[in-house]
Protein backbone atom coordinates (compact mmCIF):
# COMPACT_ATOMS: atom_id res chain seq x y z
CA UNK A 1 -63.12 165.63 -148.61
CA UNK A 2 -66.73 166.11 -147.97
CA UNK A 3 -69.68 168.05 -150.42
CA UNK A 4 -69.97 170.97 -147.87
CA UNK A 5 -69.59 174.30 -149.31
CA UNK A 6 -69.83 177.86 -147.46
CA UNK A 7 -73.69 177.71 -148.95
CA UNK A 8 -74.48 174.72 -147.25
CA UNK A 9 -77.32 175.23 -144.90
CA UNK A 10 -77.77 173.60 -141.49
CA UNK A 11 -80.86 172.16 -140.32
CA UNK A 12 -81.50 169.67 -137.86
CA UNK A 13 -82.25 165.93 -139.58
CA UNK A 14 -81.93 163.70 -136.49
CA UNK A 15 -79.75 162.01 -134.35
CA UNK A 16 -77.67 158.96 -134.12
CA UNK A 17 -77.23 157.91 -131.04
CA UNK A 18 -74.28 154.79 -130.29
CA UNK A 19 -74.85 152.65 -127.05
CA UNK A 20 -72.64 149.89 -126.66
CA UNK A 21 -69.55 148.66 -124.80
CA UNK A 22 -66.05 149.09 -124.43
CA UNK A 23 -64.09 146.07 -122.98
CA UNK A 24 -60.28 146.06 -121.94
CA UNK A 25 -58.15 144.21 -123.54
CA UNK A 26 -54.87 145.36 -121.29
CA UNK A 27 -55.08 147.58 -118.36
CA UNK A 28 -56.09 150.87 -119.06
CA UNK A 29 -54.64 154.07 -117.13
CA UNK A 30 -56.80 157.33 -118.03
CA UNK A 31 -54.91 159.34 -115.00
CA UNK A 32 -56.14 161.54 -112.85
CA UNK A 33 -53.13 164.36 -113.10
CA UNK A 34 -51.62 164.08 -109.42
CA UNK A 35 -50.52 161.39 -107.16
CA UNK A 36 -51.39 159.23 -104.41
CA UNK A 37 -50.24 159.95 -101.01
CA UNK A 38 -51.08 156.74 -99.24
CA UNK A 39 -48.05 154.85 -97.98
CA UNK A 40 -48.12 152.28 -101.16
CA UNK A 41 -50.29 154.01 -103.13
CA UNK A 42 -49.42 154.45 -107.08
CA UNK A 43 -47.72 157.16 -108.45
CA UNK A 44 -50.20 157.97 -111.45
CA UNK A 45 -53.79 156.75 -110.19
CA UNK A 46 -56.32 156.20 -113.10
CA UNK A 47 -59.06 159.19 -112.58
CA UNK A 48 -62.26 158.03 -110.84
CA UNK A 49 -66.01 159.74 -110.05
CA UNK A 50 -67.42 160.40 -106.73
CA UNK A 51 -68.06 156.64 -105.43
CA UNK A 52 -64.88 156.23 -106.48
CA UNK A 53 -64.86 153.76 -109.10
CA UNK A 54 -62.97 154.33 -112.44
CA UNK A 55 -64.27 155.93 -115.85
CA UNK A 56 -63.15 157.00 -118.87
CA UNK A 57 -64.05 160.96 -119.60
CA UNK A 58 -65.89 161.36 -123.15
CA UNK A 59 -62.77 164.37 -123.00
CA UNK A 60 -60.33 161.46 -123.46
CA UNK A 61 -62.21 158.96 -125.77
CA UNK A 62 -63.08 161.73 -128.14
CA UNK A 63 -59.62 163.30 -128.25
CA UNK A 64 -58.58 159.91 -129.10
CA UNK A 65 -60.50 159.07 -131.66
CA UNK A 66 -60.10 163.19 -133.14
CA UNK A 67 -56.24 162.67 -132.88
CA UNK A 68 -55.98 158.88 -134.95
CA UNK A 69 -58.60 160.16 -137.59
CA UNK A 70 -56.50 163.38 -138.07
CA UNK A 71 -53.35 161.03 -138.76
CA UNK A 72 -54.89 158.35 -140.60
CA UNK A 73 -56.48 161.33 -142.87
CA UNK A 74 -53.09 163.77 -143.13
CA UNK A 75 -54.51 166.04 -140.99
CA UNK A 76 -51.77 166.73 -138.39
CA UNK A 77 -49.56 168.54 -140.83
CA UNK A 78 -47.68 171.88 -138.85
CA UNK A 79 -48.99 174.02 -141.77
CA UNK A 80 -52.66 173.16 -139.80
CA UNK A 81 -52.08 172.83 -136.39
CA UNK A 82 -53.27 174.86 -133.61
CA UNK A 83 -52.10 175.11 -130.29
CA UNK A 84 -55.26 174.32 -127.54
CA UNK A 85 -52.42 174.61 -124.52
CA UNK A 86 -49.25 175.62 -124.38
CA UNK A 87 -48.21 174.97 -120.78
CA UNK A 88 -44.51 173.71 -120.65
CA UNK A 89 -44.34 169.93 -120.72
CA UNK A 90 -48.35 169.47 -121.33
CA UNK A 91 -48.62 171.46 -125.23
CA UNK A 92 -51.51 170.06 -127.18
CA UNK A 93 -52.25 170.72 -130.76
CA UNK A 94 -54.76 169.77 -132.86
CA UNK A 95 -55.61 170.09 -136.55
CA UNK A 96 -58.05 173.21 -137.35
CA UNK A 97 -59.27 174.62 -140.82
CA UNK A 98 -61.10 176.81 -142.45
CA UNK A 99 -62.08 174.70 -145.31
CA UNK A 100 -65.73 174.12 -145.74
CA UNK A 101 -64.82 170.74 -146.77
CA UNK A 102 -63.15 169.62 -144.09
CA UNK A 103 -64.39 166.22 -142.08
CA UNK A 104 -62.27 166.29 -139.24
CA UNK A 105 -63.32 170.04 -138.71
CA UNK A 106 -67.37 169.31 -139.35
CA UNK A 107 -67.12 166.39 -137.00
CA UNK A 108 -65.76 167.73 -134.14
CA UNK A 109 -66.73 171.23 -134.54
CA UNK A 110 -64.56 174.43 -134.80
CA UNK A 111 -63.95 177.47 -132.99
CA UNK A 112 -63.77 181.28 -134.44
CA UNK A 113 -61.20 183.39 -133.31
CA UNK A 114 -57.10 183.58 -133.18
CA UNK A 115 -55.20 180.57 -132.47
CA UNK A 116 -51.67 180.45 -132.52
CA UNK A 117 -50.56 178.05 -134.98
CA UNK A 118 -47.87 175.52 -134.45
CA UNK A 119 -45.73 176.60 -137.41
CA UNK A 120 -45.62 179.87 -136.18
CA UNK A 121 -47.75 183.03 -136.35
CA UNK A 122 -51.31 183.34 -135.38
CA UNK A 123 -54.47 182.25 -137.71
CA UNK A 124 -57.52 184.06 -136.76
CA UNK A 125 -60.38 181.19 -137.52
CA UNK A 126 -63.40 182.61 -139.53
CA UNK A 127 -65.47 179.87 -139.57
CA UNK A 128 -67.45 178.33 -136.49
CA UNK A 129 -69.02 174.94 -137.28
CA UNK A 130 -71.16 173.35 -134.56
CA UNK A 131 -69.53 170.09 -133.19
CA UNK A 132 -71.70 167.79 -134.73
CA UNK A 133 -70.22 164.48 -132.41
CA UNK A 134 -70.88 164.42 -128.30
CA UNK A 135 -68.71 161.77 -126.54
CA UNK A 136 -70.30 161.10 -122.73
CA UNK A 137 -68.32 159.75 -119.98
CA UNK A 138 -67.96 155.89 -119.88
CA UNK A 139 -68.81 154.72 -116.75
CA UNK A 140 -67.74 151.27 -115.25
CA UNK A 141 -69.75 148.56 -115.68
CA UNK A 142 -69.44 147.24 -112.06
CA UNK A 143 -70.64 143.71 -113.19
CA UNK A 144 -67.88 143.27 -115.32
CA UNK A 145 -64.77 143.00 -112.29
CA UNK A 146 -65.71 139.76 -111.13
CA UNK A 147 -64.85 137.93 -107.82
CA UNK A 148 -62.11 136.37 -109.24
CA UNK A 149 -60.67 139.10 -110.31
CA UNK A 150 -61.20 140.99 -107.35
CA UNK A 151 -58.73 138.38 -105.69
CA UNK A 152 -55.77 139.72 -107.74
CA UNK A 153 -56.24 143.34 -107.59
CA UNK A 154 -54.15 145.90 -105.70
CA UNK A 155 -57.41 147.89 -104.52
CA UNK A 156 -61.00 147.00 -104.98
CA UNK A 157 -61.26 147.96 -108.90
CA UNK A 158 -57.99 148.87 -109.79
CA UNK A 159 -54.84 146.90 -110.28
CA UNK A 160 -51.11 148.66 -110.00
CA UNK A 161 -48.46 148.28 -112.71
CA UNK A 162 -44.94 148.56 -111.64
CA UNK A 163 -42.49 149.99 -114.54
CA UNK A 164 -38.69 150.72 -114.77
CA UNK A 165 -37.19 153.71 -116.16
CA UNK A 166 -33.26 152.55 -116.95
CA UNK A 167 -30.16 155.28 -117.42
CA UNK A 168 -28.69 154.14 -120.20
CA UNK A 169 -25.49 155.15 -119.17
CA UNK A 170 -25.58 153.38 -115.47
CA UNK A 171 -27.81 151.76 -116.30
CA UNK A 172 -29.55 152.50 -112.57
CA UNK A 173 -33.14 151.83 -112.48
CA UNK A 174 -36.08 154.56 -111.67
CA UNK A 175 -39.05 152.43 -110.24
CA UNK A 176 -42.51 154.06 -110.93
CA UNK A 177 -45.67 152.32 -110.19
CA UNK A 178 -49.54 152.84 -112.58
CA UNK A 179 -52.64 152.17 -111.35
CA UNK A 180 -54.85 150.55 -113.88
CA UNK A 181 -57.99 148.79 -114.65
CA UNK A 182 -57.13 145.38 -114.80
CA UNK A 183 -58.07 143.39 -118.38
CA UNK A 184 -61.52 142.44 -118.47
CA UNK A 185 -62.88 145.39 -117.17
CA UNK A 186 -65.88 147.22 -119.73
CA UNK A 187 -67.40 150.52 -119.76
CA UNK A 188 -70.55 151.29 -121.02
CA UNK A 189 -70.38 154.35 -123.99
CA UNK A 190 -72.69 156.75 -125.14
CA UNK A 191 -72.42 159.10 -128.22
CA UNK A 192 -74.47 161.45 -130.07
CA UNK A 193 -74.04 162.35 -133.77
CA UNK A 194 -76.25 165.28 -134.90
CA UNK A 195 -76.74 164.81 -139.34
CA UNK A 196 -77.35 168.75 -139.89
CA UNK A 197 -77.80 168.34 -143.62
CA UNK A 198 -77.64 166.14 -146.64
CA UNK A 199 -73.58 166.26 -146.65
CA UNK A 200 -73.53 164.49 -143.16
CA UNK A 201 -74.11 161.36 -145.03
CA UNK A 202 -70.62 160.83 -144.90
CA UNK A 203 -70.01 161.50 -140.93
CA UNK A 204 -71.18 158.26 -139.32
CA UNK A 205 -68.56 155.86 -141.68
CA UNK A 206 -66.01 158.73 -140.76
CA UNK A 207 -66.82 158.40 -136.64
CA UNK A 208 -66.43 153.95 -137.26
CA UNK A 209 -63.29 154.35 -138.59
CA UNK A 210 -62.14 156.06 -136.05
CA UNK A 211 -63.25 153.40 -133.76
CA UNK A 212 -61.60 150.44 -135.64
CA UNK A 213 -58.21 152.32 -135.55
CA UNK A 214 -58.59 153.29 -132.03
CA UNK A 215 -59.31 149.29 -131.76
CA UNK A 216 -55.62 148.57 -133.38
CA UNK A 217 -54.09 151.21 -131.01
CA UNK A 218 -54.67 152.65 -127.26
CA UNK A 219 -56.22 154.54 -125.26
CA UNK A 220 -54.91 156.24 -122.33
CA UNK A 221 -51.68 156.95 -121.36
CA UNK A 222 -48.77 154.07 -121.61
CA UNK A 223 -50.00 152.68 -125.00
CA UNK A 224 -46.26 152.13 -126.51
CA UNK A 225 -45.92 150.02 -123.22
CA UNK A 226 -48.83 148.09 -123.46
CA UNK A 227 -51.80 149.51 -122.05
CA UNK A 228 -54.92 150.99 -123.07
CA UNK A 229 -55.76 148.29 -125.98
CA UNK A 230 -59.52 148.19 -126.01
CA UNK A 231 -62.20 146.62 -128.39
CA UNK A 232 -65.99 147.47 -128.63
CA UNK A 233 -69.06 144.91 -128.71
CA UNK A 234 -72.65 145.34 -128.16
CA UNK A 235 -73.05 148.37 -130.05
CA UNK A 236 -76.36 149.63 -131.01
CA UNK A 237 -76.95 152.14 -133.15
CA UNK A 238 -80.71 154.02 -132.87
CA UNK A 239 -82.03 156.79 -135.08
CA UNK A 240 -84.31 160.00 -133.76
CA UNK A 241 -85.48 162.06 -136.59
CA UNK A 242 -86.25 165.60 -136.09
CA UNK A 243 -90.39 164.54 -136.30
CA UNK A 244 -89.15 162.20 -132.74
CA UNK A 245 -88.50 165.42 -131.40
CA UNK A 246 -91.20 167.49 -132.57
CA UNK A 247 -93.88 165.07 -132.94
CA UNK A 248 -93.22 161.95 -131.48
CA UNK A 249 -92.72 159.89 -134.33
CA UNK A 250 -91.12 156.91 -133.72
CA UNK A 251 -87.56 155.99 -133.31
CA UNK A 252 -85.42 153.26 -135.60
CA UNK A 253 -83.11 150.90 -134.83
CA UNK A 254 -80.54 150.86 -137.05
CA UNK A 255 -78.32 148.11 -135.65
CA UNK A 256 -78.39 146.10 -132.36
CA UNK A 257 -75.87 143.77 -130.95
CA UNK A 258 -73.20 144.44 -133.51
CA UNK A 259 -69.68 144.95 -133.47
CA UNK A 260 -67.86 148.04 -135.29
CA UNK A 261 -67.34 145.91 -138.86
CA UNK A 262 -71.59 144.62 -138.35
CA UNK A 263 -71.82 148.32 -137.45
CA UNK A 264 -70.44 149.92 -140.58
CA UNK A 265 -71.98 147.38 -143.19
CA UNK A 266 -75.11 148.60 -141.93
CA UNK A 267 -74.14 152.55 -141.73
CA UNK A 268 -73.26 152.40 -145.77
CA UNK A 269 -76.80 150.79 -146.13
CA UNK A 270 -78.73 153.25 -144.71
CA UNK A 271 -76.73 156.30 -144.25
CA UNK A 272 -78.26 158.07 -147.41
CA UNK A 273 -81.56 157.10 -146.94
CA UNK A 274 -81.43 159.00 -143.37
CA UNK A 275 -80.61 162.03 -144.02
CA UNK A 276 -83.09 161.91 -147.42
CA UNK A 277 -85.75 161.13 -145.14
């Protein structure tokens, strides 16, 4: 657990702000919630913008990351679980507290008010932290489906999985078809940390690890068959002190061109020093 206490006082530091990319390493399905009804078309299309070409919402990226750091810390308990949505079939819960100490909580902010918790009964929050991590959407680097690969693909950008689903008893076969972005494929991310005080020393080593296990599992839907493994490159990693913001002062680049284990070696270096600035 972190330093913060119900004393600690917020105050705008600066910013870190993570540019990089993310590159497929299988096909990745982030779906779109409904069907295609095109004779052929895929049964779970992958959700796309208004030119139609595929991205990954900072909604998904950021739940994913939220949900593996909540396991990999013994978060997801029932005892301290909410539920977000309880629609039949679609229930989402998530870890809330409200410890002062809590990462998971500081990092991606918390909301006052009742919540039904998962173990029954109802918690009415007290404590509203200010989400201190923004996730943007990823958009497609367009660059990055080449000609070649163009050749292979079901649609322009998009490639489409066929699956079985097989009754164990006889042992008949349910056919369902995925669109995906094919292997290869990158998307360029964006996110924003805001360091609010001293304690947020700790928050940018917290948001990498979250990154290196999302790197060792998947993102999107399908992972347990194979999609959705990704890996990120080309990060850099810029700080904006509050005097950029007021003032003018100059930014700092922290780390360019690194990958997430270049990327943390040079978070524990200077992690302090930024928010004693």
């Amino acid at each position: 657990m972190s330093a913060h206490t119900t004393q600690t006082e917020l105050k705008l530091i600066g910013k870190l702000i993570l540019e990089g990319e993310m590159h497929c390493e299988s096909g990745l399905h982030v779906g779109a919630g409904k069907g295609s009804l095109e004779i052929g078309g895929a049964d779970n299309p992958v959700v796309k913008d208004a030119q139609g070409r595929p991205y990954v919402p900072g909604s998904s990226l950021r739940g994913r990351i939220r949900s593996l750091l909540e396991q990999a810390t013994g978060m997801a308990v029932p005892s301290e679980l909410v539920y977000i949505s309880k629609r039949k079939g679609q229930e989402v819960r998530i870890h809330q507290s409200d410890r002062p100490d809590d990462e998971i909580c500081i990092l991606f902010g918390r909301s006052p008010g009742r919540m039904e918790k998962a173990g029954g009964g109802d918690e009415a929050g007290a404590q509203a932290t200010p989400a201190r991590l923004s996730v943007f959407d990823a958009p497609l680097i367009a660059g990055s489906i080449t000609p070649q690969m163009r050749e292979n693909l079901d649609d322009e950008l998009t490639e489409v999985k066929s699956e079985n689903a097989i009754d164990r008893i006889t042992s008949q076969a349910n056919p369902r078809t995925l669109e995906r972005v094919p292997a290869g494929a990158r998307f360029k991310i964006r996110m924003v940390l805001d360091l609010l005080c001293a304690e947020d020393a700790v928050l940018p080593a917290l948001l990498i690890q979250g990154l290196r296990l999302l790197e060792d599992d998947a993102l999107g839907g399908g992972g347990s068959r194979g999609n959705g493994r990704v890996s990120f490159d080309n990060l850099k990693l810029t700080w904006r002190s509050r005097d950029y913001y007021a003032t003018g002062a100059d930014e700092r680049e922290v780390a360019s061109g690194a990958d997430l284990a270049g990327l943390r070696s040079k978070v524990a270096e200077v992690s302090g020093e930024l928010v004693a600035a």
